[in-house]
mmCIF file of C-alpha atoms and ligand atoms in Angstrom:
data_model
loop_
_atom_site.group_PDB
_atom_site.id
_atom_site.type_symbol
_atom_site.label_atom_id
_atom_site.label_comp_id
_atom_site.label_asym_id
_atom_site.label_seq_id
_atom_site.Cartn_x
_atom_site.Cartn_y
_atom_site.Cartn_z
ATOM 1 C CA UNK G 940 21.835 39.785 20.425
ATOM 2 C CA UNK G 941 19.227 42.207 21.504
ATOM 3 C CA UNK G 942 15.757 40.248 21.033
ATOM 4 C CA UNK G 943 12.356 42.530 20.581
ATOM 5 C CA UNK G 944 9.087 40.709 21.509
ATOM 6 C CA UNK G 945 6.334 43.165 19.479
ATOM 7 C CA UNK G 946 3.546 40.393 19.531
ATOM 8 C CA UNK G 947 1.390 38.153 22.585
ATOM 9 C CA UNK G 948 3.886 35.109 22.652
ATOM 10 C CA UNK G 949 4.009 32.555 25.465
ATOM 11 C CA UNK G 950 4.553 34.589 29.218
ATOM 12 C CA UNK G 951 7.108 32.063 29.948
ATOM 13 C CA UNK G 952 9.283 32.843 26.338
ATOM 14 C CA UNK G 953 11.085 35.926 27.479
ATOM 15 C CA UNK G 954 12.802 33.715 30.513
ATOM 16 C CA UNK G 955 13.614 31.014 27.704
ATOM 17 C CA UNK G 956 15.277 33.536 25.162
ATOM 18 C CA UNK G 957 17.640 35.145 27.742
ATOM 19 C CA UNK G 958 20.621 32.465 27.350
ATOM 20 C CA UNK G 959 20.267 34.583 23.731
ATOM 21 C CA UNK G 960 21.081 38.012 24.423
ATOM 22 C CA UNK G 961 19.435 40.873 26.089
ATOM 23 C CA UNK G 962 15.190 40.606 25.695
ATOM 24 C CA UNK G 963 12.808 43.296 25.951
ATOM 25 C CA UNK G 964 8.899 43.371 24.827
ATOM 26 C CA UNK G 965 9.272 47.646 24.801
ATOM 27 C CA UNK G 966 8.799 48.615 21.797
ATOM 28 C CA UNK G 967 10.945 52.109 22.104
ATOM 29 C CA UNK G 968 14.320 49.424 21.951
ATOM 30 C CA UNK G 969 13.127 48.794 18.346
ATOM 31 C CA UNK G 970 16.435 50.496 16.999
ATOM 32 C CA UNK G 971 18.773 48.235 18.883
ATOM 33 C CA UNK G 972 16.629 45.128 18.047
ATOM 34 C CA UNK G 973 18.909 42.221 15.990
ATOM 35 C CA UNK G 974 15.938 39.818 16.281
ATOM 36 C CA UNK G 975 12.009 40.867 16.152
ATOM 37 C CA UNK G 976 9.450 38.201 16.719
ATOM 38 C CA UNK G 977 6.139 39.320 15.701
ATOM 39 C CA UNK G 978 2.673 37.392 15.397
ATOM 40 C CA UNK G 979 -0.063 38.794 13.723
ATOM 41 C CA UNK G 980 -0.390 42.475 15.202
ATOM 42 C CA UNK G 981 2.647 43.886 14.628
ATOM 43 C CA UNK G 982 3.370 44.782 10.383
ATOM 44 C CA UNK G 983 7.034 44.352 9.481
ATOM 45 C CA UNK G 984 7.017 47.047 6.839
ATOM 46 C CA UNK G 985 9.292 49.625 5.476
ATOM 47 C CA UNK G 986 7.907 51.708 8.050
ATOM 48 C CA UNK G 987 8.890 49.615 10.481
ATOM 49 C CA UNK G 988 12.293 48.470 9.178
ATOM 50 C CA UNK G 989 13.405 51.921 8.632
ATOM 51 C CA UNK G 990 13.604 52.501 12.445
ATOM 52 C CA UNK G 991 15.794 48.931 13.173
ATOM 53 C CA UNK G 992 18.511 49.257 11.415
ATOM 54 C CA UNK G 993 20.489 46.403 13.370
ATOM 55 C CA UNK G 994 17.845 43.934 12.284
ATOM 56 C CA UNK G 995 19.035 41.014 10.949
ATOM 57 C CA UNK G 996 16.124 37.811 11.681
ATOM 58 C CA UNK G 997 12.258 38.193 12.003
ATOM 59 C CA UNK G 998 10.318 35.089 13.121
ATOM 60 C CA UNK G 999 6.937 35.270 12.657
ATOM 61 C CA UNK G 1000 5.461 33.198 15.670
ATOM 62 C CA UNK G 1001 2.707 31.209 13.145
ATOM 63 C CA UNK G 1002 1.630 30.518 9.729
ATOM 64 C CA UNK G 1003 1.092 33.370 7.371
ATOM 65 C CA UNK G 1004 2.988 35.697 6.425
ATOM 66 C CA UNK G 1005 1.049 38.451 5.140
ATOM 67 C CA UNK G 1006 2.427 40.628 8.028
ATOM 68 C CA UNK G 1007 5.736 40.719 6.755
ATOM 69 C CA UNK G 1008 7.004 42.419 4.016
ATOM 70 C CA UNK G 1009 9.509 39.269 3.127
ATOM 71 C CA UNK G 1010 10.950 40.756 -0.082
ATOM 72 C CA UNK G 1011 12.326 44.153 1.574
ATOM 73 C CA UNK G 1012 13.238 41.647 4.472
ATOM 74 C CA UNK G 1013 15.175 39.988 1.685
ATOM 75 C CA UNK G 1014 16.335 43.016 0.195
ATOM 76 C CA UNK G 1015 18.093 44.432 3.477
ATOM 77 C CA UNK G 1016 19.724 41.156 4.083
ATOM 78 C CA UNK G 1017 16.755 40.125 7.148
ATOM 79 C CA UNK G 1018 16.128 37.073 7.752
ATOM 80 C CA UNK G 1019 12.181 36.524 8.065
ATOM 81 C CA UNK G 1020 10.844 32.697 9.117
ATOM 82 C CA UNK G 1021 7.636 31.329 10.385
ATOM 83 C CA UNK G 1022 6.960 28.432 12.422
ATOM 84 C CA UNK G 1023 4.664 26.710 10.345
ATOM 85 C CA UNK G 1024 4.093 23.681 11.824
ATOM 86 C CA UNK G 1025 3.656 24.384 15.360
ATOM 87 C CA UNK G 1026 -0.207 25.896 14.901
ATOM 88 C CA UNK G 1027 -1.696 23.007 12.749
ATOM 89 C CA UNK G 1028 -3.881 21.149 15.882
ATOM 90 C CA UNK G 1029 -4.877 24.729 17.664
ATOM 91 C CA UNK G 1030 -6.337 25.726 14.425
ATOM 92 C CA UNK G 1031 -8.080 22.517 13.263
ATOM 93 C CA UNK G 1032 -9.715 22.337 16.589
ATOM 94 C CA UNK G 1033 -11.498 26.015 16.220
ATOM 95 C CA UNK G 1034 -12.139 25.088 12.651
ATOM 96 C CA UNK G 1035 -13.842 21.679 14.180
ATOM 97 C CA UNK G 1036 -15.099 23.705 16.823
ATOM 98 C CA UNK G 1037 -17.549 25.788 14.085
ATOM 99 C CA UNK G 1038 -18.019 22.525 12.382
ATOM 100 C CA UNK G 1039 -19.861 21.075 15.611
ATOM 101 C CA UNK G 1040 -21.452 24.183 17.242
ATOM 102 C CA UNK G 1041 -22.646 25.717 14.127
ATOM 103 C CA UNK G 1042 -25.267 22.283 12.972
ATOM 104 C CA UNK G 1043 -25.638 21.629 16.776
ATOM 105 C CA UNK G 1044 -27.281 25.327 17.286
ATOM 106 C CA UNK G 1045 -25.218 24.930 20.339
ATOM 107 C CA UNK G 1046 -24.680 29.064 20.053
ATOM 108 C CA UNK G 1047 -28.343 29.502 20.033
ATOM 109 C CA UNK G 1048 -29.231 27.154 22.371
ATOM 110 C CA UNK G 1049 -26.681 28.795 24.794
ATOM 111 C CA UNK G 1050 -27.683 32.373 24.322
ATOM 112 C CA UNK G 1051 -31.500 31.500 24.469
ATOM 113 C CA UNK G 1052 -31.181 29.654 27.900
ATOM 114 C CA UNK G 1053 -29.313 32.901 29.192
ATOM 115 C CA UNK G 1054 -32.336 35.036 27.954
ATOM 116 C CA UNK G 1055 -34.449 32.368 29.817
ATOM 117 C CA UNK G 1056 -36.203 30.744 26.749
ATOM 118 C CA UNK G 1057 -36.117 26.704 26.473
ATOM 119 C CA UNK G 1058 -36.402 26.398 22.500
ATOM 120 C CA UNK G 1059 -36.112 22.556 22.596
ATOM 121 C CA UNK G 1060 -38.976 22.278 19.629
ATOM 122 C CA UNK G 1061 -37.254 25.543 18.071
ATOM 123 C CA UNK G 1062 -34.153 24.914 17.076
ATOM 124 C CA UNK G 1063 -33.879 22.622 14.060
ATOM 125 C CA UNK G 1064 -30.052 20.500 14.343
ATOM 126 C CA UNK G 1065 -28.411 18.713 11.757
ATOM 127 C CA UNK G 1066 -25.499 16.301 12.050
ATOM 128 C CA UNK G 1067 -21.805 15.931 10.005
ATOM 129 C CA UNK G 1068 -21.739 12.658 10.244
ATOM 130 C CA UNK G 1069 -22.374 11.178 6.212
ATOM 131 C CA UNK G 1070 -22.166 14.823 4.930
ATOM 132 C CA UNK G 1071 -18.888 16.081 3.022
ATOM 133 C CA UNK G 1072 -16.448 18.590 3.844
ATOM 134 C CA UNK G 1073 -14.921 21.013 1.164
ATOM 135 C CA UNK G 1074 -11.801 21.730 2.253
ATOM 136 C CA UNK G 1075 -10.086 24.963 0.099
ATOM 137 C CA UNK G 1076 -6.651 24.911 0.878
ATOM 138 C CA UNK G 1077 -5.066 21.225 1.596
ATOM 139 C CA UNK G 1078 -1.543 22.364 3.624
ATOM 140 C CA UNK G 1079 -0.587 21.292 7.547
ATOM 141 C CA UNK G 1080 -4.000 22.845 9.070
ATOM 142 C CA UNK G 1081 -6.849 21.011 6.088
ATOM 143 C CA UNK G 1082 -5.240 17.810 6.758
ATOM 144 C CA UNK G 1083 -5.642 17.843 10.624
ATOM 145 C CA UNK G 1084 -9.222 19.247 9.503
ATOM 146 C CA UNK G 1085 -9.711 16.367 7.549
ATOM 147 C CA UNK G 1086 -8.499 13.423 10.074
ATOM 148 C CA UNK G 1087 -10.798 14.801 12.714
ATOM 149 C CA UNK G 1088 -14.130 15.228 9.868
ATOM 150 C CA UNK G 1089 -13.391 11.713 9.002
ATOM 151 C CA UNK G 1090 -13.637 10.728 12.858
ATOM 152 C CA UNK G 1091 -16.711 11.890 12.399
ATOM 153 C CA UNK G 1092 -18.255 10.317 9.848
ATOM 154 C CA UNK G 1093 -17.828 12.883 6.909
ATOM 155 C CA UNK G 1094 -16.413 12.561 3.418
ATOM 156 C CA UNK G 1095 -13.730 14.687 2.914
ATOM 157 C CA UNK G 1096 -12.654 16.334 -0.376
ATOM 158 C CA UNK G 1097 -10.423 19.318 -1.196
ATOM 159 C CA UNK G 1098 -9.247 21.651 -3.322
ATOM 160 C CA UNK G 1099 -5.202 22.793 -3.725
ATOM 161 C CA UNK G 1100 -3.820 22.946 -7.159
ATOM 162 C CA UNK G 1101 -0.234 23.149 -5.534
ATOM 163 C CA UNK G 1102 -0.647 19.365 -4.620
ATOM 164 C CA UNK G 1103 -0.680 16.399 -6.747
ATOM 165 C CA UNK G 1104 -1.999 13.472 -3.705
ATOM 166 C CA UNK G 1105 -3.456 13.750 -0.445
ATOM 167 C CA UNK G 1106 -3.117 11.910 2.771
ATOM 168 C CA UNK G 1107 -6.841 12.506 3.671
ATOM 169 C CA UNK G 1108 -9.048 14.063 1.209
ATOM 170 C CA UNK G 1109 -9.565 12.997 -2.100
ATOM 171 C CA UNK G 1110 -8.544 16.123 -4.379
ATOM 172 C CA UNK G 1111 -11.311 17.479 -6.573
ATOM 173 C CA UNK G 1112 -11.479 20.489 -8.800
ATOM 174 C CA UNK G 1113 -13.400 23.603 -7.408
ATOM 175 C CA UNK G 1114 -16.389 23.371 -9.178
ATOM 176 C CA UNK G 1115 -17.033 19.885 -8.388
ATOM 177 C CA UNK G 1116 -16.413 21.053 -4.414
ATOM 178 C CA UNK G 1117 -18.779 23.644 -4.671
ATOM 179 C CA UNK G 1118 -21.483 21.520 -5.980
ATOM 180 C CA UNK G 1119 -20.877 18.503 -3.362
ATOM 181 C CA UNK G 1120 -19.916 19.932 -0.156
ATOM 182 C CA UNK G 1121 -22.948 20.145 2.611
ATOM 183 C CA UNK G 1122 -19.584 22.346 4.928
ATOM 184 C CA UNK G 1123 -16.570 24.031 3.619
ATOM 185 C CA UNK G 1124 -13.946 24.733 5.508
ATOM 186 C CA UNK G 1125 -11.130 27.542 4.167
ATOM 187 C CA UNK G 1126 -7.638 27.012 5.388
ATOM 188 C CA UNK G 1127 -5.776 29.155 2.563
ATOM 189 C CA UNK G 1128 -2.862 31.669 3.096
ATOM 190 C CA UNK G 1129 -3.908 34.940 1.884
ATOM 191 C CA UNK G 1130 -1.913 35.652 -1.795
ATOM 192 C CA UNK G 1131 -3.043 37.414 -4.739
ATOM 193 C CA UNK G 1132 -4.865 34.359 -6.258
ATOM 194 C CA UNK G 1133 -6.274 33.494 -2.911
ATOM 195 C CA UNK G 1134 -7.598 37.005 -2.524
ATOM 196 C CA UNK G 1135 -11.712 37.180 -2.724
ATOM 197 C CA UNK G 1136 -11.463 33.810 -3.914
ATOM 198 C CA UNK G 1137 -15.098 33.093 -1.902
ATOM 199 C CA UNK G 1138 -17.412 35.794 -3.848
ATOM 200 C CA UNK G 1139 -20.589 35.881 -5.286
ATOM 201 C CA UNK G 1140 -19.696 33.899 -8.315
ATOM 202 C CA UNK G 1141 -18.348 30.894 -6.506
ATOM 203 C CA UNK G 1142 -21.431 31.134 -3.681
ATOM 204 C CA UNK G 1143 -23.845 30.900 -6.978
ATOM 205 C CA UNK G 1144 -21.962 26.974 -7.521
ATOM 206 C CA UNK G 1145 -22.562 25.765 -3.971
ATOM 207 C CA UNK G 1146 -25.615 23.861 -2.394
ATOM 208 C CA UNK G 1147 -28.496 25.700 -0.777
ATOM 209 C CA UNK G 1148 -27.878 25.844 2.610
ATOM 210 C CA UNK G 1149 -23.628 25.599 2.889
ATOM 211 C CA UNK G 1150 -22.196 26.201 5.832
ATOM 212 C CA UNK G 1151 -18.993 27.912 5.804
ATOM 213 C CA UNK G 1152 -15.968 27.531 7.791
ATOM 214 C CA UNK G 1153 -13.436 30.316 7.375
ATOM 215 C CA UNK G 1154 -10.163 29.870 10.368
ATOM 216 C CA UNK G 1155 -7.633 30.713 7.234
ATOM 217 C CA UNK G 1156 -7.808 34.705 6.055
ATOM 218 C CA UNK G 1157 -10.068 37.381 5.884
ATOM 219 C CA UNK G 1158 -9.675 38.790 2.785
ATOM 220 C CA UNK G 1159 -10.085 35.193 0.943
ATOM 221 C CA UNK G 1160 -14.345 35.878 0.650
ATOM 222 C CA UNK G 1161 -15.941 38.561 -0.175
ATOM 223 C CA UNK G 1162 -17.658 40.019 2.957
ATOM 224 C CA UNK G 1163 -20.179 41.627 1.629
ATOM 225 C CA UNK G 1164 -21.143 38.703 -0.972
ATOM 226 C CA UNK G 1165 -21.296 36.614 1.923
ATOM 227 C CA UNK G 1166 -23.110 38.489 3.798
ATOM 228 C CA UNK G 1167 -25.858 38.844 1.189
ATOM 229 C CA UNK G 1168 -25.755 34.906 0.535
ATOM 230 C CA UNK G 1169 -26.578 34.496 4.099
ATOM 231 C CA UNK G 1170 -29.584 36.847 3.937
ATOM 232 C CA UNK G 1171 -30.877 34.976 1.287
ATOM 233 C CA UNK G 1172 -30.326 31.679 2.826
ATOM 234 C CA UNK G 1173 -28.159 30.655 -0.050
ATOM 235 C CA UNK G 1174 -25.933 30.203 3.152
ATOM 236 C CA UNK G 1175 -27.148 28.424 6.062
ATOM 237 C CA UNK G 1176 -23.942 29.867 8.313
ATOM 238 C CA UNK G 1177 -20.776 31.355 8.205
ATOM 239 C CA UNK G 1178 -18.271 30.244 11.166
ATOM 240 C CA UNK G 1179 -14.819 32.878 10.914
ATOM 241 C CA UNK G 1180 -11.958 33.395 13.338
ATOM 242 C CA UNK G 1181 -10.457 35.638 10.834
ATOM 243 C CA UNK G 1182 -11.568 39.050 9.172
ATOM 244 C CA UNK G 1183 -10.353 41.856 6.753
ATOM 245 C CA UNK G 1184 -9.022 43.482 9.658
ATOM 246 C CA UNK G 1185 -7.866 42.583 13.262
ATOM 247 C CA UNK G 1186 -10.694 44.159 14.676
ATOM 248 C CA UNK G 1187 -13.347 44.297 11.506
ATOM 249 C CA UNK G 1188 -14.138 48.194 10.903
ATOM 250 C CA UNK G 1189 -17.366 48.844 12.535
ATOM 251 C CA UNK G 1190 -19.277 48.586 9.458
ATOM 252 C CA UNK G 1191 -18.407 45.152 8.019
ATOM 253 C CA UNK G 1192 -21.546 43.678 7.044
ATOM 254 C CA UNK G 1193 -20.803 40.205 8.654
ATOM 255 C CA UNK G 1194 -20.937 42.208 11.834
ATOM 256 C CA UNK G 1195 -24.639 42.344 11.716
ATOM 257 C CA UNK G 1196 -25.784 39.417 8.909
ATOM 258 C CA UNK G 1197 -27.809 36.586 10.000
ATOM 259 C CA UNK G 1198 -26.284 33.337 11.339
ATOM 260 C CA UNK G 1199 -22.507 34.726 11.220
ATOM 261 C CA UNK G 1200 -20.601 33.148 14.618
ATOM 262 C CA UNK G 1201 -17.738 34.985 14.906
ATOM 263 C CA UNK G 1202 -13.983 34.602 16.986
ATOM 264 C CA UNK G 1203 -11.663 37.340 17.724
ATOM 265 C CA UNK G 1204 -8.763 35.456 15.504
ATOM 266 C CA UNK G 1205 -8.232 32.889 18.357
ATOM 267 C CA UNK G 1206 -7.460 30.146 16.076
ATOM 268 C CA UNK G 1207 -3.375 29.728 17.247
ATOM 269 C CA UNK G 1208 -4.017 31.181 20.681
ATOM 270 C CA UNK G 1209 -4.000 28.227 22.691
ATOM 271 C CA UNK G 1210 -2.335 27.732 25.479
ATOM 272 C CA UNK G 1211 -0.176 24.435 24.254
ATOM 273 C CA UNK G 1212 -0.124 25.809 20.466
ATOM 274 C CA UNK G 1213 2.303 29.254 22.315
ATOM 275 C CA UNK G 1214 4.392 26.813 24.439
ATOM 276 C CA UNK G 1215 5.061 25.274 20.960
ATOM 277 C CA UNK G 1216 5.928 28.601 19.238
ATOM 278 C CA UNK G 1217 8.241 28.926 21.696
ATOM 279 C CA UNK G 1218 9.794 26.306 20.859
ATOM 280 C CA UNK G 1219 10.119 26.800 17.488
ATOM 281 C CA UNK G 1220 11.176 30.239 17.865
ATOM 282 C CA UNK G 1221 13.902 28.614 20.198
ATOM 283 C CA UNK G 1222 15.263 26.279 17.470
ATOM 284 C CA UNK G 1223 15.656 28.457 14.833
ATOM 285 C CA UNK G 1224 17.366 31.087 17.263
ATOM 286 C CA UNK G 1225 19.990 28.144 17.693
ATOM 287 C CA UNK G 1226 20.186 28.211 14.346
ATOM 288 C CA UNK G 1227 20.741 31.262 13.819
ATOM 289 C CA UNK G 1228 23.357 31.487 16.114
ATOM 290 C CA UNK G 1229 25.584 28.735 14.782
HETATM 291 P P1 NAD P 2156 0.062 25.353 4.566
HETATM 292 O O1 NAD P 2156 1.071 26.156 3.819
HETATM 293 O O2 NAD P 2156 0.458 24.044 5.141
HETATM 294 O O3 NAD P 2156 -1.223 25.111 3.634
HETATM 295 C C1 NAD P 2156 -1.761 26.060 2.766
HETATM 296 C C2 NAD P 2156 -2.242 25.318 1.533
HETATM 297 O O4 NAD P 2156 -2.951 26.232 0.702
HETATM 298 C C3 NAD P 2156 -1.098 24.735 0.708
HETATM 299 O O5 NAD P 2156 -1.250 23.329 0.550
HETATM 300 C C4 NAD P 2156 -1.212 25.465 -0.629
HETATM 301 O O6 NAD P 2156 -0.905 24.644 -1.748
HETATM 302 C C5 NAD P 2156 -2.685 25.850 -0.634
HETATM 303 N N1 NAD P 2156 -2.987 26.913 -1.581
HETATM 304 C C6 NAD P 2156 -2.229 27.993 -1.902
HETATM 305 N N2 NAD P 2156 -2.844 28.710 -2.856
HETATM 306 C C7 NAD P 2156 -4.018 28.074 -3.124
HETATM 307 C C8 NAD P 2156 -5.082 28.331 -4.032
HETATM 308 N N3 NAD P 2156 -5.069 29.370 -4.850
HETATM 309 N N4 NAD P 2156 -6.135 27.473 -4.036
HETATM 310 C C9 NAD P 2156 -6.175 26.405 -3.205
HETATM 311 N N5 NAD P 2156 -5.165 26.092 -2.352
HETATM 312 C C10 NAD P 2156 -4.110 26.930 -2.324
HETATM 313 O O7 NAD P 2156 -0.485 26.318 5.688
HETATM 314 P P2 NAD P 2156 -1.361 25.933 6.970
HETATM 315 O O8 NAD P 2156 -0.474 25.751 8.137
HETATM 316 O O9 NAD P 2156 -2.329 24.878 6.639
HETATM 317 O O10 NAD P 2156 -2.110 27.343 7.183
HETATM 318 C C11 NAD P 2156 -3.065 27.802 6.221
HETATM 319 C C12 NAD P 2156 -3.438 29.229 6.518
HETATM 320 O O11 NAD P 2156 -4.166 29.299 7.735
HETATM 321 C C13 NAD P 2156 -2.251 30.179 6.750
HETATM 322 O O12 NAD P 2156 -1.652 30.596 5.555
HETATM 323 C C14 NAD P 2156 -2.927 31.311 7.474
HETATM 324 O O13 NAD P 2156 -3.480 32.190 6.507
HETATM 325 C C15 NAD P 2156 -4.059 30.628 8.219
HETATM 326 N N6 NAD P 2156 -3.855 30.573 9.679
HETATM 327 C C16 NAD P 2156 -4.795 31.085 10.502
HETATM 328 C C17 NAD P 2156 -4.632 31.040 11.877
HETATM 329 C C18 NAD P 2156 -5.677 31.567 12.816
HETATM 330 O O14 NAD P 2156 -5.322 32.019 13.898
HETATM 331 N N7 NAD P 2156 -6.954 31.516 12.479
HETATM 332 C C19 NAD P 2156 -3.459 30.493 12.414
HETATM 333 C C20 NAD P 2156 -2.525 29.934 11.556
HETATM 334 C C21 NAD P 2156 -2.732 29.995 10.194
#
């Protein structure tokens, strides 16, 4: 088996695949590649697949898998799998991560001391404990989300029509978490219902002052209608790891709003989260195998 690394996967994987096959991360062996693992950069499309035509399993190292074209995957006989489990705790943290810095002004605060200002009657904090988290999206991610919020002191509700009972969070409809939630945090996979699901319309039915969390996709809110909610103050902040693009064109308005905190798409970049990849990506190469 001749194994293609495209993507930024653990340093220590390529040592771990070689009882496999032959390994390479150089791109230029993408015709002899049987198996491609990819994270979020790389675009398995027909592009792509037209120059590996001895492909026969993707793994995408993470959740989504908007990167992959699975049905022409399907339709060539490629195998394409995620590992969805193995980035649950890496991206709950930078969601709880927002959650804390963002009502802490702990960004301000930080950035102001560097500029050599001490703004301790300045900046105005509030705290999660007895507020409520929104969570949209309820899957492996929301629910470590949720155990954390509730460590803190929060009430947590959420909205996924896909599930009947939660764990955690008590399941309300959207609406009704637009209208109670002082944070929401997004944690959906990007489909064509998910799609601009945070716009103007649905920004009109939350609280004055909402903070939003967004460590799920991009293009599930409307950048511009969040951008313009922030101006107003409709929003109080908007926390993202994740944009319409990996980078954001130079002119997406969240670039320059007021009060957006922003993260290169860190969220499954830990150090632990690629050991555990690795992992994953070693099991279902056994798999595979058998
Ligand atoms: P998951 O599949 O366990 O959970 C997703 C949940 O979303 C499911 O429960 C599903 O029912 C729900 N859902 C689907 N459509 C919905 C809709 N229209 N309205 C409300 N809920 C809906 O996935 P997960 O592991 O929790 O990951 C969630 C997403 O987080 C991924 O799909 C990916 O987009 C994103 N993600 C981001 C990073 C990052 O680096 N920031 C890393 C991993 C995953």
């Amino acid at each position: 088996m001749h194994i293609l690394i495209a993507d930024a996967f653990d340093a220590k994987l390529p040592e771990r695949l070689k009882p496999f096959g032959e390994v390479s991360s150089d791109l230029a062996t993408l015709s002899q590649a049987t198996a491609l693992l990819v994270r979020s950069k790389t675009k398995v499309d027909a592009d792509l697949l037209a120059k590996a035509p001895n492909l026969k399993l993707v793994i995408r190292g993470g959740v989504g898998m908007d990167n992959v074209d699975k049905k022409l995957c399907a339709d060539k006989g490629i195998k394409a799998v995620n590992t969805p489990r193995a980035s649950s705790v890496a991206v709950a943290e930078m969601a709880m991560a927002f959650m804390v810095a963002i009502p802490a002004r702990l960004i301000e605060a930080h950035m102001s001391m560097k500029e050599g200002k001490f703004l301790k009657s300045e900046l105005k904090r509030t705290e999660l404990f007895k507020k409520t988290l929104g969570l949209i999206g309820a899957g492996n991610i929301a629910t470590e989300v949720a155990k954390r919020a509730q460590a803190f002191g929060m009430e947590v509700i959420a909205y996924d029509p896909y599930l009947k009972e939660h764990p955690v969070a008590k399941l309300v409809g959207l609406d009704e978490l637009a209208a109670k939630a002082d944070v929401i945090s997004m944690h959906l996979p990007l489909t064509d219902e998910t799609r601009d699901m945070v716009n103007a319309a649905f920004l009109a039915k939350a609280k004055d002052g909402l903070i939003l969390v967004n460590t799920g996709r991009g293009k599930c809110i409307v950048d511009a209608d969040v951008a313009a909610a922030l101006a107003s103050g409709k929003l109080r902040a908007y926390g993202t790891d994740v944009w319409v693009s990996d980078p954001p064109p130079a002119d997406c308005p969240l670039l320059t709003a007021p009060n957006v905190f922003m993260a290169p798409h860190l969220g499954a970049s830990s150090k632990e989260n690629l050991g555990r990849i690795g992992d994953e990506v070693i099991l279902i190469l056994q798999d595979f195998k058998a």
